[in-house]
Amino acid sequence: MYALISIASGVASGLIGFYVGVGLTALVRVAFGHSPWDAQISITVGYIFGLVGWLMGIGMWGAWGREWFGLPTYARKAPGWQRYFVFNSDHKVIGIQYLVTFVVVFLLAGLLAMVMRAELAQAGNQFLSNDQYNAVMGLHGILMIAVAVAAVIGGIGNYAVPLMIGAQDMAFPRLNALTYWLNPPVALLLLLTPALGGLETGWTAYPPLSVLTENAQLLFNLAIITFGLTSILGGLNFIATIIFLRAPGMTWGRLPIFVWSMFVASWLALLFTQGFAAALLMVLLDRAFGMSFFNAEAGGDPLLYQHVFWFYSHPAVYIMVVPGFGLALELITHFSRKPLFAYKYAVGGLLGILGLSGLVWAHHMFTSGMPNYLHGPFLALTEAISIPTGLIFLSALGTLFMGRLWLKTPMLFAMAVIFNFALGGVTGIFLADVPTDIHLHDTYFVVAHFHYTIVGGEIFALFGAIYYYFPKMTGRMYNETLGKLHFWWMFLGFNVTFFLMHWPGILGMNRRIADYPSSLEGVNLIISIAAFALGASFLVFVYNMVVSWVRGPVAEANPWRARTLEWQTSSPPPIENFPAPPVVRGHPYEYGVPGAVHAIVPTPMPGGAPAGGAK
Amino acid sequence: MARHIVNIVVIWVVLTVLGALVLTLDYLPVIGAEYSEEFDGIFRLLAFMGLPVLTFVFAWVGYSFFAFRQRTGESEGPAWWGRNWVPIAWLAVTASLAITVMIYPGLTGLAKLQADPRGYGWGETGADLVVKVTGFRWSWAFEYPEQGITVNAVQGRELVLPVDATVRFEVNSTDVVHSFWIPAFRMKIDAIPGRTTYMVVKPVATGSYAEDQAFRAQCAELCGLDHSKMVLPVRVVEREEFEAWVQQMKAQ
């Protein structure tokens, strides 16, 4: 009931806001002698009003907005599962909201990939027309980009970071709730794109095409500008949290490596996301007002977009994969029962990636017709980024060696990250190298490469982390046998699909196509079959998660014997995380050190906190 | 510990040899132009340089999986922190590898590709034959200004080039961004409105789309509805045959 009221009032005030915006636009337009409706302008203004209406209706008005007018605030109280459907500022609730939302989006976008592979199993158009294929491909791309940006940071990051540093919540809890509730309109807009002609430009939205194309593009632009806002606000929140809310004694040198990786990814999100938003805002202005940023005949330049766009979108791959590295190292050290090898070098590697990632964007543009003298510097800087990335491998391999590997499902996923990313990294050299990139650019070699880095690197880490935190989040244990089955099934399916995919790329199969030369048929059929197997592996995952969440065995507080703080409180943790702030005494990874103590965590007194307790 | 290192090295060597055998297979498309040989050489070199890096990680992770496992999670490993020479040596080795690849074949290969540092394209500045390429949604037009002929999807229906002649493609677009790519030549350059890009190729073997589909002018930058169909066949012929074709096109 509470959940229903919350969502219904959000939707209702969102719709009211939309129509108010459209109406105001019509009034202004009519007053100046234009027709009342212009798709670009009316939808944009309607969306802005609708977005504010949605946020206020979902609970921001009560929890936050009333304060601006000197009124007392209130929060909707919702028991049990219903708390996930209200404007809730608890970071643990928000983390699970993010995780469930984006796992659903991941499965949906995965289904779209299945449709694409069915079409590509043979040359020629089987059951999709060219524009249907483009719509499916563009939607798969942007939904997966959203998953890659938000699932680990918004889901695992929100849930784990405050716990790992011994904080009660994020630095700005209401901002955190706002960040999450900005996401449903994004999803709605993107899912509506097929109704308005479908995305024609892929997720990269290069103009002039994106200026000339159907109104689906408008929804895309509004969605991504909103999504960029969530990324920036989230980044800001994590940076403030990690700087100011660490428990006493949690020095920078004792920070768990996942928290470090979140710190780096948050800086990247804060610094670079505006590039994507700015690029799409310019496309929107070109569409709505004919500003001609990208219209060569009117003095604009299509290449301007590509620079601004990739200025975000290359760092974005590090926003995706750096937390994946952090999670992989975190899991590898806990399940190897050994200190994280060369911790300071691993942190240095993450910071090195932060420093270099903003200087490599034009390697996406080697064939774009940018001036020749730009190629050399971007080639060199791109290949230099393999040096800090190598330090992540040093740390992982050093930790594994002579460890006591406890091969639970999360550990299998973490080891797969290192395995997969090795291949993704090596193929990256071919694309960073201009002489090879001018053939391989925009082929299936690139598709294989970025799926190895983002899926192989980040999404494997995400699934490892989902299994790892499942007992903490739900208080129940997942089924280990099914977890391992999911891992091996997904690992094999993934590697067959994407390893083979390099080959048609080399032979001359370009990406983003509904049809391809008939000589490439055989290998594409095998890729499609492997892709269906990969897709089917998630049925095991979904079954395991749903059944275990409902009636899995009750989990202990610390089933993994991990030393970091999130495992020193109950599963699931109380609303304030720890009965009293923990005091950190040592490094989080002192496995194999007799008598080592990471932190002193006050245990809750039976029958409530002691009088005048530490809080 | 020394025993484990030896085992990993043995597995590493075995995997590398197996991988090298795979890499000697013929997995590259047909050689159509001078640059194709250059590309294939660099591709194979990078593959052989990347292989030991890859097999090192595979051997290490794979060996650890089998050799260092425990069942219960009760025992703990040695408390090694890596505060010794190992990370420094690692950094030295990886940095030298990265810098090597950066210089050769990276920057040296690039220097061969770009004769004009202020230009927008690949290859030498001079050429025996100029072809003006125009991309539009969703096909190509090829104008031979010296020969006074134009071919497109209706007229001629293929791009014909003489073998062993240097051809300069001057590439433009009338609407959106396209990319002019001939897989047999291993080279592509974007067609953008408002700027002329170029690529210079020298076909070294005769061939045609009918024999090998790598001989095709393919759009490689998503350009909307019929992007996947934006293809015209390419045919590389002997000089005399080319002249005859030009006359035939003029006659039409």
JSON list of N, CA and C in Angstrom, two decimals, chain B residues 4-55:
[
{"chain": "B", "resi": 4, "resn": "HIS", "atom": "N", "xyz": [56.96, -24.04, -7.36]},
{"chain": "B", "resi": 4, "resn": "HIS", "atom": "CA", "xyz": [55.78, -23.42, -7.99]},
{"chain": "B", "resi": 4, "resn": "HIS", "atom": "C", "xyz": [56.18, -22.50, -9.13]},
{"chain": "B", "resi": 5, "resn": "ILE", "atom": "N", "xyz": [57.26, -21.74, -8.91]},
{"chain": "B", "resi": 5, "resn": "ILE", "atom": "CA", "xyz": [57.72, -20.82, -9.97]},
{"chain": "B", "resi": 5, "resn": "ILE", "atom": "C", "xyz": [58.09, -21.63, -11.21]},
{"chain": "B", "resi": 6, "resn": "VAL", "atom": "N", "xyz": [58.84, -22.73, -11.00]},
{"chain": "B", "resi": 6, "resn": "VAL", "atom": "CA", "xyz": [59.25, -23.56, -12.13]},
{"chain": "B", "resi": 6, "resn": "VAL", "atom": "C", "xyz": [58.02, -24.10, -12.86]},
{"chain": "B", "resi": 7, "resn": "ASN", "atom": "N", "xyz": [57.04, -24.59, -12.09]},
{"chain": "B", "resi": 7, "resn": "ASN", "atom": "CA", "xyz": [55.83, -25.12, -12.73]},
{"chain": "B", "resi": 7, "resn": "ASN", "atom": "C", "xyz": [55.12, -24.07, -13.57]},
{"chain": "B", "resi": 8, "resn": "ILE", "atom": "N", "xyz": [55.00, -22.85, -12.99]},
{"chain": "B", "resi": 8, "resn": "ILE", "atom": "CA", "xyz": [54.31, -21.80, -13.73]},
{"chain": "B", "resi": 8, "resn": "ILE", "atom": "C", "xyz": [55.07, -21.48, -15.02]},
{"chain": "B", "resi": 9, "resn": "VAL", "atom": "N", "xyz": [56.39, -21.42, -14.92]},
{"chain": "B", "resi": 9, "resn": "VAL", "atom": "CA", "xyz": [57.19, -21.10, -16.12]},
{"chain": "B", "resi": 9, "resn": "VAL", "atom": "C", "xyz": [56.99, -22.18, -17.18]},
{"chain": "B", "resi": 10, "resn": "VAL", "atom": "N", "xyz": [56.97, -23.44, -16.75]},
{"chain": "B", "resi": 10, "resn": "VAL", "atom": "CA", "xyz": [56.78, -24.53, -17.73]},
{"chain": "B", "resi": 10, "resn": "VAL", "atom": "C", "xyz": [55.42, -24.38, -18.42]},
{"chain": "B", "resi": 11, "resn": "ILE", "atom": "N", "xyz": [54.39, -24.15, -17.62]},
{"chain": "B", "resi": 11, "resn": "ILE", "atom": "CA", "xyz": [53.05, -23.99, -18.22]},
{"chain": "B", "resi": 11, "resn": "ILE", "atom": "C", "xyz": [53.04, -22.78, -19.15]},
{"chain": "B", "resi": 12, "resn": "TRP", "atom": "N", "xyz": [53.69, -21.71, -18.71]},
{"chain": "B", "resi": 12, "resn": "TRP", "atom": "CA", "xyz": [53.76, -20.48, -19.51]},
{"chain": "B", "resi": 12, "resn": "TRP", "atom": "C", "xyz": [54.38, -20.77, -20.88]},
{"chain": "B", "resi": 13, "resn": "VAL", "atom": "N", "xyz": [55.51, -21.48, -20.85]},
{"chain": "B", "resi": 13, "resn": "VAL", "atom": "CA", "xyz": [56.21, -21.78, -22.11]},
{"chain": "B", "resi": 13, "resn": "VAL", "atom": "C", "xyz": [55.33, -22.65, -23.00]},
{"chain": "B", "resi": 14, "resn": "VAL", "atom": "N", "xyz": [54.70, -23.67, -22.40]},
{"chain": "B", "resi": 14, "resn": "VAL", "atom": "CA", "xyz": [53.86, -24.57, -23.21]},
{"chain": "B", "resi": 14, "resn": "VAL", "atom": "C", "xyz": [52.72, -23.80, -23.84]},
{"chain": "B", "resi": 15, "resn": "LEU", "atom": "N", "xyz": [52.03, -22.96, -23.03]},
{"chain": "B", "resi": 15, "resn": "LEU", "atom": "CA", "xyz": [50.91, -22.18, -23.57]},
{"chain": "B", "resi": 15, "resn": "LEU", "atom": "C", "xyz": [51.38, -21.24, -24.67]},
{"chain": "B", "resi": 16, "resn": "THR", "atom": "N", "xyz": [52.56, -20.66, -24.47]},
{"chain": "B", "resi": 16, "resn": "THR", "atom": "CA", "xyz": [53.06, -19.71, -25.47]},
{"chain": "B", "resi": 16, "resn": "THR", "atom": "C", "xyz": [53.35, -20.41, -26.78]},
{"chain": "B", "resi": 17, "resn": "VAL", "atom": "N", "xyz": [53.94, -21.61, -26.69]},
{"chain": "B", "resi": 17, "resn": "VAL", "atom": "CA", "xyz": [54.24, -22.36, -27.91]},
{"chain": "B", "resi": 17, "resn": "VAL", "atom": "C", "xyz": [52.95, -22.73, -28.63]},
{"chain": "B", "resi": 18, "resn": "LEU", "atom": "N", "xyz": [51.96, -23.21, -27.85]},
{"chain": "B", "resi": 18, "resn": "LEU", "atom": "CA", "xyz": [50.67, -23.56, -28.46]},
{"chain": "B", "resi": 18, "resn": "LEU", "atom": "C", "xyz": [50.04, -22.34, -29.12]},
{"chain": "B", "resi": 19, "resn": "GLY", "atom": "N", "xyz": [50.07, -21.22, -28.40]},
{"chain": "B", "resi": 19, "resn": "GLY", "atom": "CA", "xyz": [49.49, -19.99, -28.95]},
{"chain": "B", "resi": 19, "resn": "GLY", "atom": "C", "xyz": [50.21, -19.55, -30.21]},
{"chain": "B", "resi": 20, "resn": "ALA", "atom": "N", "xyz": [51.55, -19.69, -30.20]},
{"chain": "B", "resi": 20, "resn": "ALA", "atom": "CA", "xyz": [52.32, -19.29, -31.37]},
{"chain": "B", "resi": 20, "resn": "ALA", "atom": "C", "xyz": [51.95, -20.14, -32.58]},
{"chain": "B", "resi": 21, "resn": "LEU", "atom": "N", "xyz": [51.66, -21.44, -32.34]},
{"chain": "B", "resi": 21, "resn": "LEU", "atom": "CA", "xyz": [51.22, -22.30, -33.44]},
{"chain": "B", "resi": 21, "resn": "LEU", "atom": "C", "xyz": [49.92, -21.79, -34.03]},
{"chain": "B", "resi": 22, "resn": "VAL", "atom": "N", "xyz": [48.98, -21.40, -33.13]},
{"chain": "B", "resi": 22, "resn": "VAL", "atom": "CA", "xyz": [47.70, -20.86, -33.61]},
{"chain": "B", "resi": 22, "resn": "VAL", "atom": "C", "xyz": [47.95, -19.60, -34.43]},
{"chain": "B", "resi": 23, "resn": "LEU", "atom": "N", "xyz": [48.88, -18.77, -33.95]},
{"chain": "B", "resi": 23, "resn": "LEU", "atom": "CA", "xyz": [49.11, -17.48, -34.62]},
{"chain": "B", "resi": 23, "resn": "LEU", "atom": "C", "xyz": [49.80, -17.64, -35.98]},
{"chain": "B", "resi": 24, "resn": "THR", "atom": "N", "xyz": [50.38, -18.82, -36.25]},
{"chain": "B", "resi": 24, "resn": "THR", "atom": "CA", "xyz": [50.97, -19.00, -37.57]},
{"chain": "B", "resi": 24, "resn": "THR", "atom": "C", "xyz": [49.91, -19.35, -38.62]},
{"chain": "B", "resi": 25, "resn": "LEU", "atom": "N", "xyz": [48.68, -19.65, -38.16]},
{"chain": "B", "resi": 25, "resn": "LEU", "atom": "CA", "xyz": [47.61, -19.94, -39.12]},
{"chain": "B", "resi": 25, "resn": "LEU", "atom": "C", "xyz": [47.33, -18.69, -39.96]},
{"chain": "B", "resi": 26, "resn": "ASP", "atom": "N", "xyz": [46.64, -18.92, -41.07]},
{"chain": "B", "resi": 26, "resn": "ASP", "atom": "CA", "xyz": [46.32, -17.81, -41.95]},
{"chain": "B", "resi": 26, "resn": "ASP", "atom": "C", "xyz": [44.96, -17.24, -41.56]},
{"chain": "B", "resi": 27, "resn": "TYR", "atom": "N", "xyz": [44.95, -16.25, -40.70]},
{"chain": "B", "resi": 27, "resn": "TYR", "atom": "CA", "xyz": [43.68, -15.71, -40.21]},
{"chain": "B", "resi": 27, "resn": "TYR", "atom": "C", "xyz": [43.41, -14.31, -40.73]},
{"chain": "B", "resi": 28, "resn": "LEU", "atom": "N", "xyz": [44.25, -13.82, -41.65]},
{"chain": "B", "resi": 28, "resn": "LEU", "atom": "CA", "xyz": [44.09, -12.44, -42.13]},
{"chain": "B", "resi": 28, "resn": "LEU", "atom": "C", "xyz": [43.43, -12.44, -43.51]},
{"chain": "B", "resi": 29, "resn": "PRO", "atom": "N", "xyz": [42.76, -11.35, -43.84]},
{"chain": "B", "resi": 29, "resn": "PRO", "atom": "CA", "xyz": [42.08, -11.32, -45.14]},
{"chain": "B", "resi": 29, "resn": "PRO", "atom": "C", "xyz": [43.07, -11.22, -46.31]},
{"chain": "B", "resi": 30, "resn": "VAL", "atom": "N", "xyz": [42.56, -11.25, -47.53]},
{"chain": "B", "resi": 30, "resn": "VAL", "atom": "CA", "xyz": [43.38, -11.25, -48.73]},
{"chain": "B", "resi": 30, "resn": "VAL", "atom": "C", "xyz": [44.21, -9.97, -48.81]},
{"chain": "B", "resi": 31, "resn": "ILE", "atom": "N", "xyz": [45.42, -10.09, -49.35]},
{"chain": "B", "resi": 31, "resn": "ILE", "atom": "CA", "xyz": [46.29, -8.92, -49.49]},
{"chain": "B", "resi": 31, "resn": "ILE", "atom": "C", "xyz": [45.96, -8.21, -50.79]},
{"chain": "B", "resi": 32, "resn": "GLY", "atom": "N", "xyz": [45.47, -6.98, -50.68]},
{"chain": "B", "resi": 32, "resn": "GLY", "atom": "CA", "xyz": [45.05, -6.26, -51.87]},
{"chain": "B", "resi": 32, "resn": "GLY", "atom": "C", "xyz": [45.96, -5.10, -52.21]},
{"chain": "B", "resi": 33, "resn": "ALA", "atom": "N", "xyz": [46.65, -4.53, -51.20]},
{"chain": "B", "resi": 33, "resn": "ALA", "atom": "CA", "xyz": [47.43, -3.33, -51.45]},
{"chain": "B", "resi": 33, "resn": "ALA", "atom": "C", "xyz": [48.76, -3.42, -50.72]},
{"chain": "B", "resi": 34, "resn": "GLU", "atom": "N", "xyz": [49.65, -2.50, -51.08]},
{"chain": "B", "resi": 34, "resn": "GLU", "atom": "CA", "xyz": [50.96, -2.46, -50.45]},
{"chain": "B", "resi": 34, "resn": "GLU", "atom": "C", "xyz": [50.81, -2.39, -48.93]},
{"chain": "B", "resi": 35, "resn": "TYR", "atom": "N", "xyz": [49.86, -1.55, -48.49]},
{"chain": "B", "resi": 35, "resn": "TYR", "atom": "CA", "xyz": [49.72, -1.38, -47.04]},
{"chain": "B", "resi": 35, "resn": "TYR", "atom": "C", "xyz": [49.23, -2.65, -46.35]},
{"chain": "B", "resi": 36, "resn": "SER", "atom": "N", "xyz": [48.52, -3.52, -47.09]},
{"chain": "B", "resi": 36, "resn": "SER", "atom": "CA", "xyz": [48.04, -4.76, -46.46]},
{"chain": "B", "resi": 36, "resn": "SER", "atom": "C", "xyz": [49.19, -5.57, -45.89]},
{"chain": "B", "resi": 37, "resn": "GLU", "atom": "N", "xyz": [50.31, -5.61, -46.64]},
{"chain": "B", "resi": 37, "resn": "GLU", "atom": "CA", "xyz": [51.47, -6.37, -46.16]},
{"chain": "B", "resi": 37, "resn": "GLU", "atom": "C", "xyz": [52.05, -5.73, -44.91]},
{"chain": "B", "resi": 38, "resn": "GLU", "atom": "N", "xyz": [52.13, -4.40, -44.94]},
{"chain": "B", "resi": 38, "resn": "GLU", "atom": "CA", "xyz": [52.61, -3.65, -43.78]},
{"chain": "B", "resi": 38, "resn": "GLU", "atom": "C", "xyz": [51.73, -3.94, -42.56]},
{"chain": "B", "resi": 39, "resn": "PHE", "atom": "N", "xyz": [50.41, -3.83, -42.77]},
{"chain": "B", "resi": 39, "resn": "PHE", "atom": "CA", "xyz": [49.46, -4.09, -41.67]},
{"chain": "B", "resi": 39, "resn": "PHE", "atom": "C", "xyz": [49.63, -5.50, -41.14]},
{"chain": "B", "resi": 40, "resn": "ASP", "atom": "N", "xyz": [49.67, -6.49, -42.05]},
{"chain": "B", "resi": 40, "resn": "ASP", "atom": "CA", "xyz": [49.76, -7.88, -41.60]},
{"chain": "B", "resi": 40, "resn": "ASP", "atom": "C", "xyz": [51.03, -8.11, -40.79]},
{"chain": "B", "resi": 41, "resn": "GLY", "atom": "N", "xyz": [52.12, -7.49, -41.24]},
{"chain": "B", "resi": 41, "resn": "GLY", "atom": "CA", "xyz": [53.38, -7.63, -40.50]},
{"chain": "B", "resi": 41, "resn": "GLY", "atom": "C", "xyz": [53.25, -7.07, -39.09]},
{"chain": "B", "resi": 42, "resn": "ILE", "atom": "N", "xyz": [52.68, -5.86, -38.97]},
{"chain": "B", "resi": 42, "resn": "ILE", "atom": "CA", "xyz": [52.54, -5.24, -37.65]},
{"chain": "B", "resi": 42, "resn": "ILE", "atom": "C", "xyz": [51.56, -6.03, -36.79]},
{"chain": "B", "resi": 43, "resn": "PHE", "atom": "N", "xyz": [50.47, -6.49, -37.42]},
{"chain": "B", "resi": 43, "resn": "PHE", "atom": "CA", "xyz": [49.48, -7.26, -36.66]},
{"chain": "B", "resi": 43, "resn": "PHE", "atom": "C", "xyz": [50.11, -8.52, -36.07]},
{"chain": "B", "resi": 44, "resn": "ARG", "atom": "N", "xyz": [50.84, -9.23, -36.93]},
{"chain": "B", "resi": 44, "resn": "ARG", "atom": "CA", "xyz": [51.47, -10.48, -36.46]},
{"chain": "B", "resi": 44, "resn": "ARG", "atom": "C", "xyz": [52.52, -10.19, -35.38]},
{"chain": "B", "resi": 45, "resn": "LEU", "atom": "N", "xyz": [53.28, -9.11, -35.57]},
{"chain": "B", "resi": 45, "resn": "LEU", "atom": "CA", "xyz": [54.29, -8.75, -34.57]},
{"chain": "B", "resi": 45, "resn": "LEU", "atom": "C", "xyz": [53.63, -8.47, -33.22]},
{"chain": "B", "resi": 46, "resn": "LEU", "atom": "N", "xyz": [52.57, -7.65, -33.24]},
{"chain": "B", "resi": 46, "resn": "LEU", "atom": "CA", "xyz": [51.88, -7.33, -31.98]},
{"chain": "B", "resi": 46, "resn": "LEU", "atom": "C", "xyz": [51.29, -8.59, -31.36]},
{"chain": "B", "resi": 47, "resn": "ALA", "atom": "N", "xyz": [50.77, -9.48, -32.21]},
{"chain": "B", "resi": 47, "resn": "ALA", "atom": "CA", "xyz": [50.20, -10.72, -31.69]},
{"chain": "B", "resi": 47, "resn": "ALA", "atom": "C", "xyz": [51.28, -11.55, -31.00]},
{"chain": "B", "resi": 48, "resn": "PHE", "atom": "N", "xyz": [52.45, -11.63, -31.61]},
{"chain": "B", "resi": 48, "resn": "PHE", "atom": "CA", "xyz": [53.53, -12.40, -30.99]},
{"chain": "B", "resi": 48, "resn": "PHE", "atom": "C", "xyz": [54.08, -11.71, -29.74]},
{"chain": "B", "resi": 49, "resn": "MET", "atom": "N", "xyz": [54.02, -10.38, -29.71]},
{"chain": "B", "resi": 49, "resn": "MET", "atom": "CA", "xyz": [54.47, -9.68, -28.50]},
{"chain": "B", "resi": 49, "resn": "MET", "atom": "C", "xyz": [53.44, -9.80, -27.38]},
{"chain": "B", "resi": 50, "resn": "GLY", "atom": "N", "xyz": [52.16, -9.76, -27.74]},
{"chain": "B", "resi": 50, "resn": "GLY", "atom": "CA", "xyz": [51.11, -9.83, -26.73]},
{"chain": "B", "resi": 50, "resn": "GLY", "atom": "C", "xyz": [50.92, -11.23, -26.16]},
{"chain": "B", "resi": 51, "resn": "LEU", "atom": "N", "xyz": [51.20, -12.22, -26.99]},
{"chain": "B", "resi": 51, "resn": "LEU", "atom": "CA", "xyz": [50.96, -13.62, -26.59]},
{"chain": "B", "resi": 51, "resn": "LEU", "atom": "C", "xyz": [51.62, -14.00, -25.27]},
{"chain": "B", "resi": 52, "resn": "PRO", "atom": "N", "xyz": [52.95, -13.76, -25.09]},
{"chain": "B", "resi": 52, "resn": "PRO", "atom": "CA", "xyz": [53.55, -14.17, -23.81]},
{"chain": "B", "resi": 52, "resn": "PRO", "atom": "C", "xyz": [52.97, -13.43, -22.61]},
{"chain": "B", "resi": 53, "resn": "VAL", "atom": "N", "xyz": [52.54, -12.18, -22.82]},
{"chain": "B", "resi": 53, "resn": "VAL", "atom": "CA", "xyz": [51.92, -11.44, -21.71]},
{"chain": "B", "resi": 53, "resn": "VAL", "atom": "C", "xyz": [50.63, -12.15, -21.29]},
{"chain": "B", "resi": 54, "resn": "LEU", "atom": "N", "xyz": [49.84, -12.50, -22.32]},
{"chain": "B", "resi": 54, "resn": "LEU", "atom": "CA", "xyz": [48.56, -13.16, -22.07]},
{"chain": "B", "resi": 54, "resn": "LEU", "atom": "C", "xyz": [48.76, -14.52, -21.42]},
{"chain": "B", "resi": 55, "resn": "THR", "atom": "N", "xyz": [49.68, -15.33, -21.98]},
{"chain": "B", "resi": 55, "resn": "THR", "atom": "CA", "xyz": [49.86, -16.68, -21.44]},
{"chain": "B", "resi": 55, "resn": "THR", "atom": "C", "xyz": [50.49, -16.63, -20.05]}
]
